[in-house]
């Protein structure tokens, strides 16, 4: 079991909300894209976002125990269409505003775009979740200016080509080195380490073997002392092991969530909130029992 966060690191402020990261937290995925991998188009009708449908999903996830909702307007699936900055803004800002107006939950903005980072923070977002680890021009400055926590995710290559024969000398050590470099950059631009969350980026430029190795040895990354976030829900690493289509990966996904939590992850990004909350509450009770 990993208890790697100090008391100070265990409490993190997400805009006006504080989360105790000694406990497991479930982040529910709300994709406002027409083309995301496992839930694209749920809230779209003739290319327009359906705010009401997205809010029904958001409310259900909060009722089921999600403490964070991750709002994304740009699909990072291999080969997905590029969206313009304005399109991304039009997709995500109304839903952030609607959630903040009626639900008690941390809103995470899944974006790499500096303009979206700035506007999402103004609309009430409490976390910046960037699969490009603030690597786009201007993203570090924009994120620093918001004073919000950031999740730095590792990706090898870019979404179009990342699954073409990804290679590492050692996947865990390489990603650890990558994080050290990105943390240094964040610090230089005014994002202190106590506002940084790390995510190894399951499925982003990784073979099945790399993904399994990363999960098995996740505690190496957790030992850096920063909170770890993981996203494996419905991903092909589950599909490839179990030979199951995307809508039959829940049970496999629960196994990954439990193992990640036991190895130090504190935020688990999922599509299926209720079952994951139960699995992690149960795991937490066992780990913290004095028997
Ligand atoms: C992740 C993510 C996606 C992940 C973080 C999908 C936006 C692909 N995956 N963000 N986003 N971590 N932090 O299948 O693993 O959900 S999109």
Tab-separated table of N, CA and C in Angstrom, residues 6 18 40 54 58 66 86 99 117 122 126 148 151 220 228 230 245 264 276 282:
chain	number	residue	atom	x	y	z
A	6	UNK	N	2.244	13.645	1.676
A	6	UNK	CA	2.285	14.230	3.009
A	6	UNK	C	0.938	14.874	3.291
A	18	UNK	N	-12.081	22.090	-1.942
A	18	UNK	CA	-10.893	21.390	-1.481
A	18	UNK	C	-11.174	19.890	-1.519
A	40	UNK	N	-18.486	9.305	-27.759
A	40	UNK	CA	-18.616	10.480	-28.619
A	40	UNK	C	-20.034	10.620	-29.145
A	54	UNK	N	-26.306	16.785	-21.582
A	54	UNK	CA	-25.029	16.760	-20.872
A	54	UNK	C	-25.242	17.000	-19.378
A	58	UNK	N	-24.236	14.809	-16.155
A	58	UNK	CA	-23.395	15.421	-15.115
A	58	UNK	C	-24.034	15.226	-13.738
A	66	UNK	N	-19.208	11.046	-8.022
A	66	UNK	CA	-18.050	11.686	-8.664
A	66	UNK	C	-17.719	12.974	-7.925
A	86	UNK	N	-12.385	28.360	-31.492
A	86	UNK	CA	-13.743	28.853	-31.232
A	86	UNK	C	-14.730	27.707	-31.049
A	99	UNK	N	-22.814	23.593	-15.079
A	99	UNK	CA	-22.467	22.717	-13.954
A	99	UNK	C	-22.171	23.561	-12.714
A	117	UNK	N	-8.113	27.320	-21.679
A	117	UNK	CA	-7.683	27.295	-20.276
A	117	UNK	C	-8.144	28.561	-19.566
A	122	UNK	N	-12.235	31.185	-15.939
A	122	UNK	CA	-13.190	32.285	-15.673
A	122	UNK	C	-14.594	31.744	-15.453
A	126	UNK	N	-11.997	24.127	-12.003
A	126	UNK	CA	-11.099	24.035	-10.856
A	126	UNK	C	-9.836	23.253	-11.137
A	148	UNK	N	-4.754	27.637	-10.910
A	148	UNK	CA	-5.437	26.361	-10.664
A	148	UNK	C	-4.425	25.223	-10.689
A	151	UNK	N	-3.160	18.903	-14.292
A	151	UNK	CA	-2.798	17.500	-14.440
A	151	UNK	C	-1.930	17.381	-15.682
A	220	UNK	N	6.073	3.633	-8.347
A	220	UNK	CA	7.319	4.381	-8.610
A	220	UNK	C	6.993	5.848	-8.904
A	228	UNK	N	-1.447	11.246	-8.134
A	228	UNK	CA	-1.499	10.567	-9.428
A	228	UNK	C	-2.955	10.434	-9.869
A	230	UNK	N	-5.245	8.573	-13.001
A	230	UNK	CA	-5.144	7.579	-14.072
A	230	UNK	C	-6.455	7.494	-14.847
A	245	UNK	N	-15.360	-5.826	-26.770
A	245	UNK	CA	-15.628	-4.515	-27.372
A	245	UNK	C	-15.768	-3.447	-26.286
A	264	UNK	N	-1.215	3.887	-5.350
A	264	UNK	CA	-0.987	5.295	-5.052
A	264	UNK	C	-1.797	6.288	-5.860
A	276	UNK	N	-17.402	2.271	-10.100
A	276	UNK	CA	-16.026	2.606	-9.707
A	276	UNK	C	-15.992	3.171	-8.294
A	282	UNK	N	-14.685	0.299	-1.299
A	282	UNK	CA	-14.406	-1.015	-0.708
A	282	UNK	C	-12.903	-1.205	-0.516
